[in-house]
Amino acid sequence: MELSAPAVPSPDRDALDDAGDLLRALAAPVRIAIVLQLLQHDRCVHELVGALGVTQPLISQHLRVLKAAGVVHGQRNGREIMYRLVDDHLAHIVTDAVTHVTESRTNTTVSGEA
């Protein structure tokens, strides 16, 4: 079965490199989980630590990567920094990827049982 997609103009090399950098920044499971958490609402580091069950230094390290890639933005609020997604495009990439693998697993399980 061949999928048909609308014609998309070929982006220049810099755009392709930047898109690759962005996808690499999103590639770690903890970073995907952070994006999913921030999709719900803005959070500070200790909220992410509690929600994801990983250490504060690890969360901070992943937030630095996401911030450098332009995925999240942090805004100081007293002693805490509240993190938010820069835009919804990135959330769609992550949620679509998670939905895809979830559906693929479901389809594999169902077809394997038949």
mmCIF file of N, CA and C in Angstrom:
data_model
loop_
_atom_site.group_PDB
_atom_site.id
_atom_site.type_symbol
_atom_site.label_atom_id
_atom_site.label_comp_id
_atom_site.label_asym_id
_atom_site.label_seq_id
_atom_site.Cartn_x
_atom_site.Cartn_y
_atom_site.Cartn_z
ATOM 1 N N MET A 1 0.849 -1.174 0.000
ATOM 2 C CA MET A 1 0.000 0.000 0.000
ATOM 3 C C MET A 1 0.894 1.236 0.000
ATOM 4 N N GLU A 2 0.619 2.138 -0.901
ATOM 5 C CA GLU A 2 1.413 3.343 -1.016
ATOM 6 C C GLU A 2 0.638 4.514 -0.416
ATOM 7 N N LEU A 3 1.293 5.264 0.444
ATOM 8 C CA LEU A 3 0.664 6.436 1.045
ATOM 9 C C LEU A 3 0.907 7.635 0.156
ATOM 10 N N SER A 4 -0.142 8.406 -0.066
ATOM 11 C CA SER A 4 0.044 9.623 -0.846
ATOM 12 C C SER A 4 0.057 10.809 0.100
ATOM 13 N N ALA A 5 0.997 11.675 -0.123
ATOM 14 C CA ALA A 5 1.141 12.859 0.711
ATOM 15 C C ALA A 5 1.108 14.075 -0.192
ATOM 16 N N PRO A 6 0.627 15.183 0.339
ATOM 17 C CA PRO A 6 0.639 16.390 -0.479
ATOM 18 C C PRO A 6 2.078 16.798 -0.789
ATOM 19 N N ALA A 7 2.262 17.390 -1.944
ATOM 20 C CA ALA A 7 3.593 17.844 -2.341
ATOM 21 C C ALA A 7 4.067 18.928 -1.377
ATOM 22 N N VAL A 8 5.271 18.736 -0.872
ATOM 23 C CA VAL A 8 5.859 19.693 0.048
ATOM 24 C C VAL A 8 7.136 20.198 -0.596
ATOM 25 N N PRO A 9 7.304 21.523 -0.647
ATOM 26 C CA PRO A 9 8.534 22.031 -1.241
ATOM 27 C C PRO A 9 9.741 21.553 -0.430
ATOM 28 N N SER A 10 10.811 21.217 -1.119
ATOM 29 C CA SER A 10 12.016 20.767 -0.434
ATOM 30 C C SER A 10 12.634 21.920 0.351
ATOM 31 N N PRO A 11 12.802 21.718 1.665
ATOM 32 C CA PRO A 11 13.435 22.763 2.467
ATOM 33 C C PRO A 11 14.931 22.810 2.175
ATOM 34 N N ASP A 12 15.545 23.928 2.511
ATOM 35 C CA ASP A 12 16.985 24.033 2.297
ATOM 36 C C ASP A 12 17.737 23.208 3.340
ATOM 37 N N ARG A 13 19.014 23.048 3.136
ATOM 38 C CA ARG A 13 19.849 22.195 3.990
ATOM 39 C C ARG A 13 19.836 22.672 5.443
ATOM 40 N N ASP A 14 19.855 23.991 5.663
ATOM 41 C CA ASP A 14 19.845 24.519 7.026
ATOM 42 C C ASP A 14 18.557 24.138 7.751
ATOM 43 N N ALA A 15 17.429 24.204 7.050
ATOM 44 C CA ALA A 15 16.157 23.836 7.659
ATOM 45 C C ALA A 15 16.143 22.346 8.016
ATOM 46 N N LEU A 16 16.695 21.510 7.138
ATOM 47 C CA LEU A 16 16.762 20.078 7.422
ATOM 48 C C LEU A 16 17.666 19.792 8.618
ATOM 49 N N ASP A 17 18.808 20.487 8.684
ATOM 50 C CA ASP A 17 19.714 20.319 9.824
ATOM 51 C C ASP A 17 19.041 20.744 11.124
ATOM 52 N N ASP A 18 18.347 21.875 11.083
ATOM 53 C CA ASP A 18 17.660 22.363 12.283
ATOM 54 C C ASP A 18 16.547 21.412 12.714
ATOM 55 N N ALA A 19 15.818 20.864 11.751
ATOM 56 C CA ALA A 19 14.760 19.901 12.078
ATOM 57 C C ALA A 19 15.364 18.643 12.696
ATOM 58 N N GLY A 20 16.499 18.201 12.191
ATOM 59 C CA GLY A 20 17.183 17.050 12.772
ATOM 60 C C GLY A 20 17.621 17.323 14.200
ATOM 61 N N ASP A 21 18.147 18.526 14.441
ATOM 62 C CA ASP A 21 18.549 18.899 15.803
ATOM 63 C C ASP A 21 17.344 18.891 16.743
ATOM 64 N N LEU A 22 16.231 19.411 16.277
ATOM 65 C CA LEU A 22 15.018 19.441 17.093
ATOM 66 C C LEU A 22 14.543 18.026 17.428
ATOM 67 N N LEU A 23 14.520 17.165 16.427
ATOM 68 C CA LEU A 23 14.074 15.791 16.678
ATOM 69 C C LEU A 23 15.026 15.053 17.615
ATOM 70 N N ARG A 24 16.323 15.321 17.509
ATOM 71 C CA ARG A 24 17.270 14.708 18.444
ATOM 72 C C ARG A 24 17.017 15.196 19.863
ATOM 73 N N ALA A 25 16.668 16.469 20.010
ATOM 74 C CA ALA A 25 16.371 17.014 21.344
ATOM 75 C C ALA A 25 15.144 16.360 21.945
ATOM 76 N N LEU A 26 14.218 15.938 21.115
ATOM 77 C CA LEU A 26 12.990 15.298 21.595
ATOM 78 C C LEU A 26 13.137 13.782 21.748
ATOM 79 N N ALA A 27 14.281 13.231 21.380
ATOM 80 C CA ALA A 27 14.420 11.783 21.263
ATOM 81 C C ALA A 27 14.502 11.016 22.577
ATOM 82 N N ALA A 28 14.844 11.647 23.676
ATOM 83 C CA ALA A 28 14.988 10.927 24.950
ATOM 84 C C ALA A 28 13.622 10.712 25.603
ATOM 85 N N PRO A 29 13.378 9.517 26.134
ATOM 86 C CA PRO A 29 12.086 9.243 26.774
ATOM 87 C C PRO A 29 11.728 10.230 27.890
ATOM 88 N N VAL A 30 12.695 10.645 28.681
ATOM 89 C CA VAL A 30 12.388 11.610 29.758
ATOM 90 C C VAL A 30 11.980 12.953 29.157
ATOM 91 N N ARG A 31 12.610 13.354 28.077
ATOM 92 C CA ARG A 31 12.228 14.627 27.447
ATOM 93 C C ARG A 31 10.836 14.537 26.835
ATOM 94 N N ILE A 32 10.492 13.386 26.278
ATOM 95 C CA ILE A 32 9.132 13.194 25.771
ATOM 96 C C ILE A 32 8.145 13.314 26.927
ATOM 97 N N ALA A 33 8.457 12.698 28.046
ATOM 98 C CA ALA A 33 7.578 12.770 29.219
ATOM 99 C C ALA A 33 7.460 14.205 29.726
ATOM 100 N N ILE A 34 8.542 14.961 29.693
ATOM 101 C CA ILE A 34 8.494 16.367 30.116
ATOM 102 C C ILE A 34 7.560 17.153 29.205
ATOM 103 N N VAL A 35 7.688 16.962 27.904
ATOM 104 C CA VAL A 35 6.816 17.675 26.961
ATOM 105 C C VAL A 35 5.359 17.323 27.220
ATOM 106 N N LEU A 36 5.072 16.057 27.468
ATOM 107 C CA LEU A 36 3.695 15.654 27.751
ATOM 108 C C LEU A 36 3.181 16.300 29.037
ATOM 109 N N GLN A 37 4.032 16.418 30.041
ATOM 110 C CA GLN A 37 3.643 17.089 31.289
ATOM 111 C C GLN A 37 3.369 18.571 31.035
ATOM 112 N N LEU A 38 4.239 19.216 30.255
ATOM 113 C CA LEU A 38 4.077 20.647 30.000
ATOM 114 C C LEU A 38 2.906 20.932 29.063
ATOM 115 N N LEU A 39 2.473 19.927 28.342
ATOM 116 C CA LEU A 39 1.289 20.074 27.503
ATOM 117 C C LEU A 39 0.056 20.301 28.372
ATOM 118 N N GLN A 40 0.047 19.681 29.551
ATOM 119 C CA GLN A 40 -1.073 19.840 30.468
ATOM 120 C C GLN A 40 -1.097 21.240 31.073
ATOM 121 N N HIS A 41 0.043 21.674 31.610
ATOM 122 C CA HIS A 41 0.186 23.042 32.125
ATOM 123 C C HIS A 41 1.640 23.306 32.489
ATOM 124 N N ASP A 42 1.968 24.580 32.697
ATOM 125 C CA ASP A 42 3.319 24.965 33.085
ATOM 126 C C ASP A 42 3.683 24.275 34.394
ATOM 127 N N ARG A 43 4.959 23.919 34.524
ATOM 128 C CA ARG A 43 5.414 23.239 35.735
ATOM 129 C C ARG A 43 6.814 23.712 36.105
ATOM 130 N N CYS A 44 7.117 23.617 37.405
ATOM 131 C CA CYS A 44 8.473 23.878 37.867
ATOM 132 C C CYS A 44 9.197 22.535 38.007
ATOM 133 N N VAL A 45 10.495 22.593 38.255
ATOM 134 C CA VAL A 45 11.304 21.385 38.298
ATOM 135 C C VAL A 45 10.790 20.387 39.326
ATOM 136 N N HIS A 46 10.476 20.852 40.534
ATOM 137 C CA HIS A 46 10.059 19.883 41.558
ATOM 138 C C HIS A 46 8.736 19.209 41.204
ATOM 139 N N GLU A 47 7.867 19.885 40.455
ATOM 140 C CA GLU A 47 6.627 19.243 40.005
ATOM 141 C C GLU A 47 6.936 18.154 38.974
ATOM 142 N N LEU A 48 7.895 18.420 38.101
ATOM 143 C CA LEU A 48 8.291 17.418 37.114
ATOM 144 C C LEU A 48 8.964 16.224 37.787
ATOM 145 N N VAL A 49 9.791 16.493 38.800
ATOM 146 C CA VAL A 49 10.424 15.411 39.559
ATOM 147 C C VAL A 49 9.357 14.512 40.161
ATOM 148 N N GLY A 50 8.351 15.099 40.805
ATOM 149 C CA GLY A 50 7.281 14.321 41.418
ATOM 150 C C GLY A 50 6.453 13.558 40.404
ATOM 151 N N ALA A 51 6.148 14.192 39.285
ATOM 152 C CA ALA A 51 5.294 13.559 38.284
ATOM 153 C C ALA A 51 6.003 12.426 37.545
ATOM 154 N N LEU A 52 7.309 12.587 37.329
ATOM 155 C CA LEU A 52 8.035 11.615 36.508
ATOM 156 C C LEU A 52 8.863 10.623 37.314
ATOM 157 N N GLY A 53 9.064 10.914 38.594
ATOM 158 C CA GLY A 53 9.807 9.983 39.437
ATOM 159 C C GLY A 53 11.277 9.861 39.098
ATOM 160 N N VAL A 54 11.872 10.935 38.600
ATOM 161 C CA VAL A 54 13.313 10.946 38.337
ATOM 162 C C VAL A 54 13.952 12.055 39.168
ATOM 163 N N THR A 55 15.249 12.055 39.256
ATOM 164 C CA THR A 55 15.944 13.001 40.125
ATOM 165 C C THR A 55 15.915 14.422 39.576
ATOM 166 N N GLN A 56 16.074 15.367 40.482
ATOM 167 C CA GLN A 56 16.098 16.785 40.092
ATOM 168 C C GLN A 56 17.248 17.093 39.126
ATOM 169 N N PRO A 57 18.476 16.587 39.370
ATOM 170 C CA PRO A 57 19.547 16.889 38.412
ATOM 171 C C PRO A 57 19.248 16.362 37.006
ATOM 172 N N LEU A 58 18.607 15.193 36.929
ATOM 173 C CA LEU A 58 18.278 14.636 35.620
ATOM 174 C C LEU A 58 17.216 15.486 34.921
ATOM 175 N N ILE A 59 16.193 15.898 35.648
ATOM 176 C CA ILE A 59 15.164 16.775 35.067
ATOM 177 C C ILE A 59 15.800 18.070 34.581
ATOM 178 N N SER A 60 16.655 18.665 35.413
ATOM 179 C CA SER A 60 17.311 19.925 35.046
ATOM 180 C C SER A 60 18.157 19.763 33.790
ATOM 181 N N GLN A 61 18.873 18.649 33.693
ATOM 182 C CA GLN A 61 19.699 18.388 32.514
ATOM 183 C C GLN A 61 18.830 18.300 31.254
ATOM 184 N N HIS A 62 17.733 17.573 31.337
ATOM 185 C CA HIS A 62 16.851 17.430 30.179
ATOM 186 C C HIS A 62 16.175 18.760 29.832
ATOM 187 N N LEU A 63 15.822 19.542 30.836
ATOM 188 C CA LEU A 63 15.238 20.856 30.562
ATOM 189 C C LEU A 63 16.237 21.765 29.848
ATOM 190 N N ARG A 64 17.516 21.665 30.199
ATOM 191 C CA ARG A 64 18.540 22.469 29.507
ATOM 192 C C ARG A 64 18.598 22.114 28.020
ATOM 193 N N VAL A 65 18.515 20.821 27.716
ATOM 194 C CA VAL A 65 18.526 20.387 26.320
ATOM 195 C C VAL A 65 17.289 20.916 25.595
ATOM 196 N N LEU A 66 16.134 20.771 26.210
ATOM 197 C CA LEU A 66 14.886 21.242 25.591
ATOM 198 C C LEU A 66 14.886 22.760 25.424
ATOM 199 N N LYS A 67 15.451 23.464 26.389
ATOM 200 C CA LYS A 67 15.517 24.923 26.306
ATOM 201 C C LYS A 67 16.462 25.349 25.181
ATOM 202 N N ALA A 68 17.620 24.704 25.092
ATOM 203 C CA ALA A 68 18.584 25.023 24.033
ATOM 204 C C ALA A 68 18.005 24.761 22.642
ATOM 205 N N ALA A 69 17.124 23.762 22.546
ATOM 206 C CA ALA A 69 16.500 23.422 21.262
ATOM 207 C C ALA A 69 15.289 24.295 20.955
ATOM 208 N N GLY A 70 14.915 25.167 21.890
ATOM 209 C CA GLY A 70 13.764 26.034 21.667
ATOM 210 C C GLY A 70 12.429 25.362 21.892
ATOM 211 N N VAL A 71 12.429 24.259 22.632
ATOM 212 C CA VAL A 71 11.191 23.531 22.889
ATOM 213 C C VAL A 71 10.463 24.110 24.097
ATOM 214 N N VAL A 72 11.216 24.457 25.148
ATOM 215 C CA VAL A 72 10.621 25.006 26.366
ATOM 216 C C VAL A 72 11.220 26.375 26.672
ATOM 217 N N HIS A 73 10.485 27.106 27.466
ATOM 218 C CA HIS A 73 10.928 28.411 27.950
ATOM 219 C C HIS A 73 10.716 28.429 29.458
ATOM 220 N N GLY A 74 11.689 28.941 30.174
ATOM 221 C CA GLY A 74 11.562 29.048 31.617
ATOM 222 C C GLY A 74 11.412 30.495 32.045
ATOM 223 N N GLN A 75 10.522 30.738 32.978
ATOM 224 C CA GLN A 75 10.317 32.091 33.511
ATOM 225 C C GLN A 75 10.388 32.022 35.026
ATOM 226 N N ARG A 76 11.283 32.837 35.573
ATOM 227 C CA ARG A 76 11.478 32.850 37.018
ATOM 228 C C ARG A 76 10.251 33.416 37.711
ATOM 229 N N ASN A 77 9.854 32.719 38.794
ATOM 230 C CA ASN A 77 8.740 33.151 39.627
ATOM 231 C C ASN A 77 9.210 32.990 41.073
ATOM 232 N N GLY A 78 9.829 34.030 41.618
ATOM 233 C CA GLY A 78 10.421 33.939 42.951
ATOM 234 C C GLY A 78 11.633 33.036 42.904
ATOM 235 N N ARG A 79 11.633 31.989 43.720
ATOM 236 C CA ARG A 79 12.756 31.053 43.753
ATOM 237 C C ARG A 79 12.636 29.945 42.712
ATOM 238 N N GLU A 80 11.494 29.831 42.077
ATOM 239 C CA GLU A 80 11.263 28.763 41.118
ATOM 240 C C GLU A 80 11.274 29.289 39.693
ATOM 241 N N ILE A 81 11.546 28.394 38.780
ATOM 242 C CA ILE A 81 11.418 28.701 37.359
ATOM 243 C C ILE A 81 10.280 27.843 36.832
ATOM 244 N N MET A 82 9.300 28.497 36.249
ATOM 245 C CA MET A 82 8.171 27.785 35.650
ATOM 246 C C MET A 82 8.493 27.545 34.178
ATOM 247 N N TYR A 83 8.354 26.295 33.759
ATOM 248 C CA TYR A 83 8.649 25.924 32.376
ATOM 249 C C TYR A 83 7.352 25.728 31.619
ATOM 250 N N ARG A 84 7.400 26.136 30.353
ATOM 251 C CA ARG A 84 6.247 25.980 29.475
ATOM 252 C C ARG A 84 6.739 25.623 28.077
ATOM 253 N N LEU A 85 5.854 25.043 27.288
ATOM 254 C CA LEU A 85 6.184 24.757 25.900
ATOM 255 C C LEU A 85 6.201 26.058 25.115
ATOM 256 N N VAL A 86 7.117 26.160 24.175
ATOM 257 C CA VAL A 86 7.214 27.362 23.362
ATOM 258 C C VAL A 86 6.004 27.475 22.434
ATOM 259 N N ASP A 87 5.590 26.348 21.834
ATOM 260 C CA ASP A 87 4.392 26.368 20.981
ATOM 261 C C ASP A 87 3.784 24.969 20.885
ATOM 262 N N ASP A 88 2.613 24.903 20.282
ATOM 263 C CA ASP A 88 1.876 23.643 20.190
ATOM 264 C C ASP A 88 2.414 22.697 19.119
ATOM 265 N N HIS A 89 3.186 23.215 18.158
ATOM 266 C CA HIS A 89 3.705 22.343 17.107
ATOM 267 C C HIS A 89 4.514 21.194 17.696
ATOM 268 N N LEU A 90 5.325 21.509 18.668
ATOM 269 C CA LEU A 90 6.188 20.500 19.265
ATOM 270 C C LEU A 90 5.386 19.488 20.055
ATOM 271 N N ALA A 91 4.342 19.940 20.710
ATOM 272 C CA ALA A 91 3.469 19.017 21.438
ATOM 273 C C ALA A 91 2.804 18.049 20.470
ATOM 274 N N HIS A 92 2.435 18.525 19.290
ATOM 275 C CA HIS A 92 1.814 17.648 18.295
ATOM 276 C C HIS A 92 2.785 16.571 17.823
ATOM 277 N N ILE A 93 4.048 16.946 17.634
ATOM 278 C CA ILE A 93 5.047 15.967 17.216
ATOM 279 C C ILE A 93 5.123 14.841 18.250
ATOM 280 N N VAL A 94 5.209 15.220 19.516
ATOM 281 C CA VAL A 94 5.355 14.230 20.587
ATOM 282 C C VAL A 94 4.076 13.410 20.752
ATOM 283 N N THR A 95 2.928 14.069 20.820
ATOM 284 C CA THR A 95 1.687 13.315 21.023
ATOM 285 C C THR A 95 1.394 12.413 19.823
ATOM 286 N N ASP A 96 1.699 12.873 18.611
ATOM 287 C CA ASP A 96 1.499 12.023 17.437
ATOM 288 C C ASP A 96 2.412 10.802 17.477
ATOM 289 N N ALA A 97 3.648 10.983 17.910
ATOM 290 C CA ALA A 97 4.582 9.853 18.007
ATOM 291 C C ALA A 97 4.101 8.846 19.051
ATOM 292 N N VAL A 98 3.674 9.327 20.209
ATOM 293 C CA VAL A 98 3.194 8.434 21.266
ATOM 294 C C VAL A 98 1.923 7.719 20.814
ATOM 295 N N THR A 99 1.018 8.439 20.185
ATOM 296 C CA THR A 99 -0.207 7.821 19.667
ATOM 297 C C THR A 99 0.123 6.762 18.630
ATOM 298 N N HIS A 100 1.057 7.063 17.755
ATOM 299 C CA HIS A 100 1.444 6.111 16.702
ATOM 300 C C HIS A 100 1.964 4.806 17.286
ATOM 301 N N VAL A 101 2.888 4.893 18.237
ATOM 302 C CA VAL A 101 3.441 3.651 18.791
ATOM 303 C C VAL A 101 2.413 2.905 19.629
ATOM 304 N N THR A 102 1.540 3.639 20.290
ATOM 305 C CA THR A 102 0.485 2.989 21.075
ATOM 306 C C THR A 102 -0.465 2.238 20.158
ATOM 307 N N GLU A 103 -0.860 2.871 19.052
ATOM 308 C CA GLU A 103 -1.743 2.209 18.092
ATOM 309 C C GLU A 103 -1.046 1.030 17.433
ATOM 310 N N SER A 104 0.227 1.186 17.115
ATOM 311 C CA SER A 104 0.977 0.091 16.491
ATOM 312 C C SER A 104 1.045 -1.110 17.417
ATOM 313 N N ARG A 105 1.275 -0.867 18.707
ATOM 314 C CA ARG A 105 1.319 -1.973 19.673
ATOM 315 C C ARG A 105 -0.037 -2.651 19.784
ATOM 316 N N THR A 106 -1.097 -1.855 19.810
ATOM 317 C CA THR A 106 -2.446 -2.403 19.899
ATOM 318 C C THR A 106 -2.766 -3.239 18.669
ATOM 319 N N ASN A 107 -2.424 -2.729 17.490
ATOM 320 C CA ASN A 107 -2.693 -3.451 16.244
ATOM 321 C C ASN A 107 -1.876 -4.728 16.175
ATOM 322 N N THR A 108 -0.638 -4.696 16.636
ATOM 323 C CA THR A 108 0.215 -5.892 16.624
ATOM 324 C C THR A 108 -0.344 -6.936 17.578
ATOM 325 N N THR A 109 -0.761 -6.511 18.765
ATOM 326 C CA THR A 109 -1.323 -7.424 19.744
ATOM 327 C C THR A 109 -2.597 -8.059 19.224
ATOM 328 N N VAL A 110 -3.474 -7.250 18.654
ATOM 329 C CA VAL A 110 -4.746 -7.759 18.141
ATOM 330 C C VAL A 110 -4.502 -8.715 16.987
ATOM 331 N N SER A 111 -3.635 -8.361 16.027
ATOM 332 C CA SER A 111 -3.392 -9.230 14.885
ATOM 333 C C SER A 111 -2.621 -10.489 15.281
ATOM 334 N N GLY A 112 -1.794 -10.387 16.339
ATOM 335 C CA GLY A 112 -1.059 -11.549 16.824
ATOM 336 C C GLY A 112 -1.938 -12.553 17.531
ATOM 337 N N GLU A 113 -3.052 -12.088 18.096
ATOM 338 C CA GLU A 113 -3.969 -12.969 18.810
ATOM 339 C C GLU A 113 -4.952 -13.672 17.874
ATOM 340 N N ALA A 114 -5.120 -13.131 16.686
ATOM 341 C CA ALA A 114 -6.135 -13.683 15.767
ATOM 342 C C ALA A 114 -5.727 -14.977 15.158
#
